[in-house]
Amino acid sequence: MIERILPEGFHAEEDFGPLPADVSGLLLPEEAAHVARAVPKRQGEFATVRACARKALGRLGHPPVALLPNRRGAPGWPAGVVGSMTHCDGYRAVVVARAADAVSIGIDAEPDGPLPDGVLETIALPAERARLAGLTARRPGVSWDRMLFSAKESVFKTWYPLTGEELDFSEAELEFDTGTDTDGLSGTFSARLLVPGPVVDGERLDGFTGRWLAGEGLVVTAITLGASSASRGGSGRSGPESAVPSAY
């Protein structure tokens, strides 16, 4: 599914369906120790998304390695690799690329349904909330509040490896292109950073661009920040803790 919104050079693995009852065969010893006291659901998500990651890394020629999270929950990738993970009910996915081809990746998947009461006001700027009605009118088959949340998670996951700093939901303003896909629901989005952006190869980025997809009961977003300046997000360059936990 997610490969539909990825450019060449980015490798995805995904897993649908229920979580396994026994995760012992999916985890390396360091990983098993990390989630030994977690509830079964957390263990299942942690294990299956890392099984996906090892398959994806194998496509890049990397042997199986433990992928332990840092203090923010972001996985530690092998040297020479950039990547991103996501999981939600019924879906786990990983995207990786060689560091020679990509600077950062951010992906997120969410169930295609309305956000819980009160969350939209926490994650959306007034201008973003004002645009939701128009998006719904043009593409009524998508839960746009949930899509906005997913895209903001992808923004954070792209931002964090470049800065090592938090990014609040209010510090990036998103706009969506509803696209012209008649066989499914997909399009692009842009994220304008409202704080100084990360510096990459001596250039300060003022935003990111990404793609979105809705289908199979999910909304999925992805930002792939290529290593070449021509493929980086943001229309130009200038010289958060989440309300709901990130799904690394």
Short mmCIF file of N, CA, C and O in Angstrom, two decimals, residues 108-185:
data_model
loop_
_atom_site.label_atom_id
_atom_site.label_comp_id
_atom_site.label_asym_id
_atom_site.label_seq_id
_atom_site.Cartn_x
_atom_site.Cartn_y
_atom_site.Cartn_z
N ASP A 108 3.53 7.78 8.45
CA ASP A 108 2.55 7.55 9.50
C ASP A 108 1.29 6.95 8.89
O ASP A 108 0.90 7.29 7.78
N ALA A 109 0.67 6.04 9.62
CA ALA A 109 -0.60 5.43 9.22
C ALA A 109 -1.57 5.53 10.38
O ALA A 109 -1.18 5.36 11.55
N GLU A 110 -2.84 5.79 10.07
CA GLU A 110 -3.88 5.92 11.07
C GLU A 110 -5.15 5.27 10.54
O GLU A 110 -5.36 5.20 9.33
N PRO A 111 -6.03 4.83 11.42
CA PRO A 111 -7.34 4.35 10.96
C PRO A 111 -8.12 5.50 10.32
O PRO A 111 -8.07 6.64 10.81
N ASP A 112 -8.81 5.22 9.22
CA ASP A 112 -9.55 6.26 8.49
C ASP A 112 -10.89 6.50 9.19
O ASP A 112 -11.94 6.04 8.76
N GLY A 113 -10.81 7.25 10.27
CA GLY A 113 -12.00 7.60 11.04
C GLY A 113 -11.75 8.89 11.78
O GLY A 113 -10.59 9.33 11.92
N PRO A 114 -12.79 9.55 12.27
CA PRO A 114 -12.62 10.84 12.95
C PRO A 114 -11.70 10.74 14.16
O PRO A 114 -11.62 9.71 14.83
N LEU A 115 -11.00 11.84 14.43
CA LEU A 115 -10.19 11.92 15.64
C LEU A 115 -11.08 11.90 16.88
O LEU A 115 -12.24 12.32 16.82
N PRO A 116 -10.56 11.44 17.99
CA PRO A 116 -11.32 11.53 19.24
C PRO A 116 -11.68 12.98 19.55
O PRO A 116 -10.98 13.91 19.15
N ASP A 117 -12.75 13.16 20.28
CA ASP A 117 -13.20 14.50 20.66
C ASP A 117 -12.07 15.27 21.35
O ASP A 117 -11.38 14.72 22.23
N GLY A 118 -11.90 16.51 20.93
CA GLY A 118 -10.92 17.38 21.57
C GLY A 118 -9.53 17.35 20.99
O GLY A 118 -8.73 18.25 21.25
N VAL A 119 -9.21 16.33 20.17
CA VAL A 119 -7.85 16.22 19.64
C VAL A 119 -7.60 17.23 18.52
O VAL A 119 -6.53 17.83 18.43
N LEU A 120 -8.59 17.44 17.66
CA LEU A 120 -8.39 18.36 16.53
C LEU A 120 -7.99 19.75 17.02
O LEU A 120 -7.08 20.38 16.46
N GLU A 121 -8.63 20.23 18.06
CA GLU A 121 -8.31 21.56 18.58
C GLU A 121 -6.89 21.63 19.11
O GLU A 121 -6.28 22.70 19.15
N THR A 122 -6.35 20.48 19.50
CA THR A 122 -4.98 20.42 20.03
C THR A 122 -3.94 20.40 18.93
O THR A 122 -2.86 20.97 19.07
N ILE A 123 -4.26 19.76 17.81
CA ILE A 123 -3.23 19.53 16.78
C ILE A 123 -3.33 20.47 15.58
O ILE A 123 -2.40 20.55 14.79
N ALA A 124 -4.45 21.17 15.41
CA ALA A 124 -4.68 21.94 14.19
C ALA A 124 -4.65 23.43 14.45
O ALA A 124 -5.23 23.93 15.42
N LEU A 125 -4.01 24.16 13.56
CA LEU A 125 -4.05 25.62 13.59
C LEU A 125 -5.41 26.10 13.08
O LEU A 125 -6.09 25.38 12.34
N PRO A 126 -5.81 27.32 13.42
CA PRO A 126 -7.10 27.82 12.94
C PRO A 126 -7.25 27.76 11.42
O PRO A 126 -8.31 27.38 10.92
N ALA A 127 -6.20 28.11 10.68
CA ALA A 127 -6.28 28.07 9.22
C ALA A 127 -6.46 26.64 8.71
O ALA A 127 -7.16 26.41 7.72
N GLU A 128 -5.85 25.69 9.39
CA GLU A 128 -6.00 24.28 8.99
C GLU A 128 -7.42 23.80 9.25
O GLU A 128 -8.01 23.11 8.41
N ARG A 129 -7.96 24.16 10.40
CA ARG A 129 -9.34 23.75 10.71
C ARG A 129 -10.31 24.36 9.71
O ARG A 129 -11.29 23.72 9.30
N ALA A 130 -10.03 25.60 9.30
CA ALA A 130 -10.92 26.26 8.34
C ALA A 130 -10.93 25.56 6.99
O ALA A 130 -11.94 25.61 6.28
N ARG A 131 -9.84 24.91 6.64
CA ARG A 131 -9.76 24.25 5.33
C ARG A 131 -10.38 22.86 5.32
O ARG A 131 -10.57 22.27 4.25
N LEU A 132 -10.66 22.29 6.48
CA LEU A 132 -11.15 20.91 6.54
C LEU A 132 -12.49 20.74 5.82
O LEU A 132 -12.71 19.72 5.15
N ALA A 133 -13.38 21.71 5.94
CA ALA A 133 -14.68 21.58 5.30
C ALA A 133 -14.55 21.52 3.79
O ALA A 133 -15.23 20.73 3.12
N GLY A 134 -13.67 22.34 3.22
CA GLY A 134 -13.45 22.31 1.78
C GLY A 134 -12.85 20.99 1.32
O GLY A 134 -13.23 20.46 0.27
N LEU A 135 -11.93 20.45 2.09
CA LEU A 135 -11.35 19.16 1.74
C LEU A 135 -12.41 18.07 1.76
O LEU A 135 -12.46 17.21 0.87
N THR A 136 -13.26 18.10 2.77
CA THR A 136 -14.32 17.10 2.88
C THR A 136 -15.30 17.21 1.72
O THR A 136 -15.78 16.20 1.20
N ALA A 137 -15.59 18.43 1.29
CA ALA A 137 -16.51 18.61 0.16
C ALA A 137 -15.92 18.06 -1.12
O ALA A 137 -16.63 17.47 -1.95
N ARG A 138 -14.62 18.23 -1.31
CA ARG A 138 -13.98 17.76 -2.55
C ARG A 138 -13.70 16.27 -2.51
O ARG A 138 -13.77 15.60 -3.54
N ARG A 139 -13.34 15.75 -1.36
CA ARG A 139 -13.03 14.32 -1.21
C ARG A 139 -13.74 13.78 0.02
O ARG A 139 -13.14 13.59 1.09
N PRO A 140 -15.05 13.54 -0.06
CA PRO A 140 -15.81 13.15 1.12
C PRO A 140 -15.47 11.78 1.66
O PRO A 140 -15.91 11.43 2.76
N GLY A 141 -14.73 10.98 0.94
CA GLY A 141 -14.42 9.63 1.41
C GLY A 141 -13.25 9.55 2.36
O GLY A 141 -12.80 8.45 2.70
N VAL A 142 -12.72 10.69 2.81
CA VAL A 142 -11.52 10.71 3.65
C VAL A 142 -11.83 11.42 4.97
O VAL A 142 -12.50 12.45 4.98
N SER A 143 -11.33 10.89 6.07
CA SER A 143 -11.40 11.58 7.36
C SER A 143 -10.25 12.58 7.42
O SER A 143 -9.12 12.25 7.80
N TRP A 144 -10.52 13.82 7.02
CA TRP A 144 -9.45 14.79 6.84
C TRP A 144 -8.83 15.23 8.15
O TRP A 144 -7.65 15.62 8.17
N ASP A 145 -9.59 15.21 9.23
CA ASP A 145 -8.95 15.55 10.50
C ASP A 145 -7.90 14.51 10.87
O ASP A 145 -6.80 14.84 11.33
N ARG A 146 -8.21 13.24 10.60
CA ARG A 146 -7.24 12.18 10.87
C ARG A 146 -6.06 12.27 9.90
O ARG A 146 -4.91 12.02 10.28
N MET A 147 -6.32 12.62 8.66
CA MET A 147 -5.24 12.79 7.68
C MET A 147 -4.30 13.91 8.12
O MET A 147 -3.07 13.79 7.98
N LEU A 148 -4.86 14.99 8.62
CA LEU A 148 -4.02 16.09 9.11
C LEU A 148 -3.14 15.63 10.25
O LEU A 148 -1.94 15.94 10.29
N PHE A 149 -3.72 14.87 11.18
CA PHE A 149 -2.92 14.34 12.27
C PHE A 149 -1.79 13.46 11.74
O PHE A 149 -0.63 13.58 12.16
N SER A 150 -2.11 12.57 10.81
CA SER A 150 -1.10 11.67 10.26
C SER A 150 0.02 12.45 9.59
O SER A 150 1.21 12.15 9.79
N ALA A 151 -0.33 13.45 8.79
CA ALA A 151 0.69 14.23 8.09
C ALA A 151 1.57 14.98 9.07
O ALA A 151 2.79 15.11 8.86
N LYS A 152 0.99 15.49 10.16
CA LYS A 152 1.81 16.18 11.15
C LYS A 152 2.75 15.21 11.85
O LYS A 152 3.88 15.57 12.20
N GLU A 153 2.32 13.99 12.06
CA GLU A 153 3.22 12.97 12.60
C GLU A 153 4.38 12.70 11.63
O GLU A 153 5.53 12.56 12.05
N SER A 154 4.08 12.63 10.34
CA SER A 154 5.14 12.41 9.35
C SER A 154 6.11 13.59 9.32
O SER A 154 7.31 13.41 9.13
N VAL A 155 5.58 14.80 9.50
CA VAL A 155 6.44 15.98 9.56
C VAL A 155 7.40 15.86 10.74
O VAL A 155 8.62 16.07 10.61
N PHE A 156 6.85 15.50 11.91
CA PHE A 156 7.71 15.36 13.09
C PHE A 156 8.78 14.30 12.86
O PHE A 156 9.95 14.50 13.21
N LYS A 157 8.39 13.16 12.29
CA LYS A 157 9.35 12.07 12.11
C LYS A 157 10.43 12.42 11.09
O LYS A 157 11.52 11.85 11.13
N THR A 158 10.13 13.33 10.18
CA THR A 158 11.15 13.82 9.24
C THR A 158 12.05 14.84 9.92
O THR A 158 13.27 14.84 9.73
N TRP A 159 11.46 15.71 10.70
CA TRP A 159 12.17 16.79 11.39
C TRP A 159 13.13 16.26 12.46
O TRP A 159 14.28 16.71 12.56
N TYR A 160 12.66 15.33 13.27
CA TYR A 160 13.39 14.95 14.48
C TYR A 160 14.80 14.41 14.21
O TYR A 160 15.76 14.82 14.89
N PRO A 161 15.01 13.51 13.24
CA PRO A 161 16.38 13.03 13.01
C PRO A 161 17.33 14.13 12.55
O PRO A 161 18.55 14.00 12.72
N LEU A 162 16.79 15.19 11.96
CA LEU A 162 17.63 16.28 11.47
C LEU A 162 18.00 17.28 12.55
O LEU A 162 18.99 18.01 12.42
N THR A 163 17.20 17.34 13.61
CA THR A 163 17.40 18.36 14.63
C THR A 163 17.62 17.82 16.03
O THR A 163 18.25 18.47 16.86
N GLY A 164 17.07 16.63 16.32
CA GLY A 164 17.12 16.11 17.67
C GLY A 164 16.25 16.90 18.63
O GLY A 164 16.38 16.77 19.85
N GLU A 165 15.33 17.70 18.09
CA GLU A 165 14.48 18.56 18.91
C GLU A 165 13.01 18.25 18.66
O GLU A 165 12.63 17.73 17.62
N GLU A 166 12.18 18.63 19.64
CA GLU A 166 10.74 18.46 19.49
C GLU A 166 10.19 19.49 18.50
O GLU A 166 10.78 20.54 18.28
N LEU A 167 9.06 19.17 17.92
CA LEU A 167 8.34 20.09 17.06
C LEU A 167 6.88 19.99 17.44
O LEU A 167 6.25 18.94 17.29
N ASP A 168 6.32 21.09 17.91
CA ASP A 168 4.93 21.08 18.34
C ASP A 168 4.01 21.08 17.12
O ASP A 168 4.37 21.54 16.03
N PHE A 169 2.80 20.55 17.31
CA PHE A 169 1.84 20.55 16.22
C PHE A 169 1.58 21.96 15.67
O PHE A 169 1.25 22.12 14.50
N SER A 170 1.70 22.97 16.53
CA SER A 170 1.42 24.34 16.11
C SER A 170 2.58 24.98 15.36
O SER A 170 2.46 26.12 14.90
N GLU A 171 3.68 24.26 15.19
CA GLU A 171 4.87 24.85 14.57
C GLU A 171 5.06 24.47 13.11
O GLU A 171 6.11 24.72 12.52
N ALA A 172 4.05 23.87 12.53
CA ALA A 172 4.04 23.59 11.08
C ALA A 172 2.62 23.72 10.58
O ALA A 172 1.69 23.18 11.20
N GLU A 173 2.43 24.44 9.48
CA GLU A 173 1.11 24.61 8.89
C GLU A 173 1.01 23.80 7.60
O GLU A 173 1.86 23.92 6.71
N LEU A 174 -0.01 22.96 7.51
CA LEU A 174 -0.15 22.02 6.39
C LEU A 174 -1.28 22.42 5.46
O LEU A 174 -2.31 22.92 5.89
N GLU A 175 -1.06 22.16 4.17
CA GLU A 175 -2.08 22.31 3.15
C GLU A 175 -2.08 21.05 2.29
O GLU A 175 -1.01 20.51 1.97
N PHE A 176 -3.26 20.61 1.87
CA PHE A 176 -3.42 19.39 1.10
C PHE A 176 -3.90 19.68 -0.31
O PHE A 176 -4.76 20.54 -0.52
N ASP A 177 -3.34 18.96 -1.25
CA ASP A 177 -3.86 18.90 -2.62
C ASP A 177 -4.68 17.62 -2.69
O ASP A 177 -4.15 16.53 -2.42
N THR A 178 -5.96 17.73 -3.05
CA THR A 178 -6.82 16.55 -3.02
C THR A 178 -6.58 15.62 -4.19
O THR A 178 -7.10 14.50 -4.22
N GLY A 179 -5.80 16.04 -5.19
CA GLY A 179 -5.42 15.13 -6.25
C GLY A 179 -6.51 14.86 -7.25
O GLY A 179 -7.65 15.32 -7.13
N THR A 180 -6.17 14.07 -8.27
CA THR A 180 -7.12 13.73 -9.33
C THR A 180 -7.21 12.24 -9.54
O THR A 180 -7.65 11.77 -10.59
N ASP A 181 -6.79 11.47 -8.55
CA ASP A 181 -6.80 10.00 -8.64
C ASP A 181 -8.25 9.50 -8.62
O ASP A 181 -8.94 9.62 -7.62
N THR A 182 -8.71 8.95 -9.73
CA THR A 182 -10.09 8.47 -9.80
C THR A 182 -10.23 7.02 -9.37
O THR A 182 -11.35 6.56 -9.13
N ASP A 183 -9.14 6.28 -9.31
CA ASP A 183 -9.21 4.88 -8.90
C ASP A 183 -9.03 4.70 -7.39
O ASP A 183 -9.31 3.65 -6.85
N GLY A 184 -8.55 5.71 -6.75
CA GLY A 184 -8.34 5.66 -5.31
C GLY A 184 -8.28 7.07 -4.78
O GLY A 184 -8.67 8.01 -5.46
N LEU A 185 -7.82 7.22 -3.60
CA LEU A 185 -7.73 8.54 -2.99
C LEU A 185 -6.28 8.80 -2.61
O LEU A 185 -5.75 8.18 -1.68
#
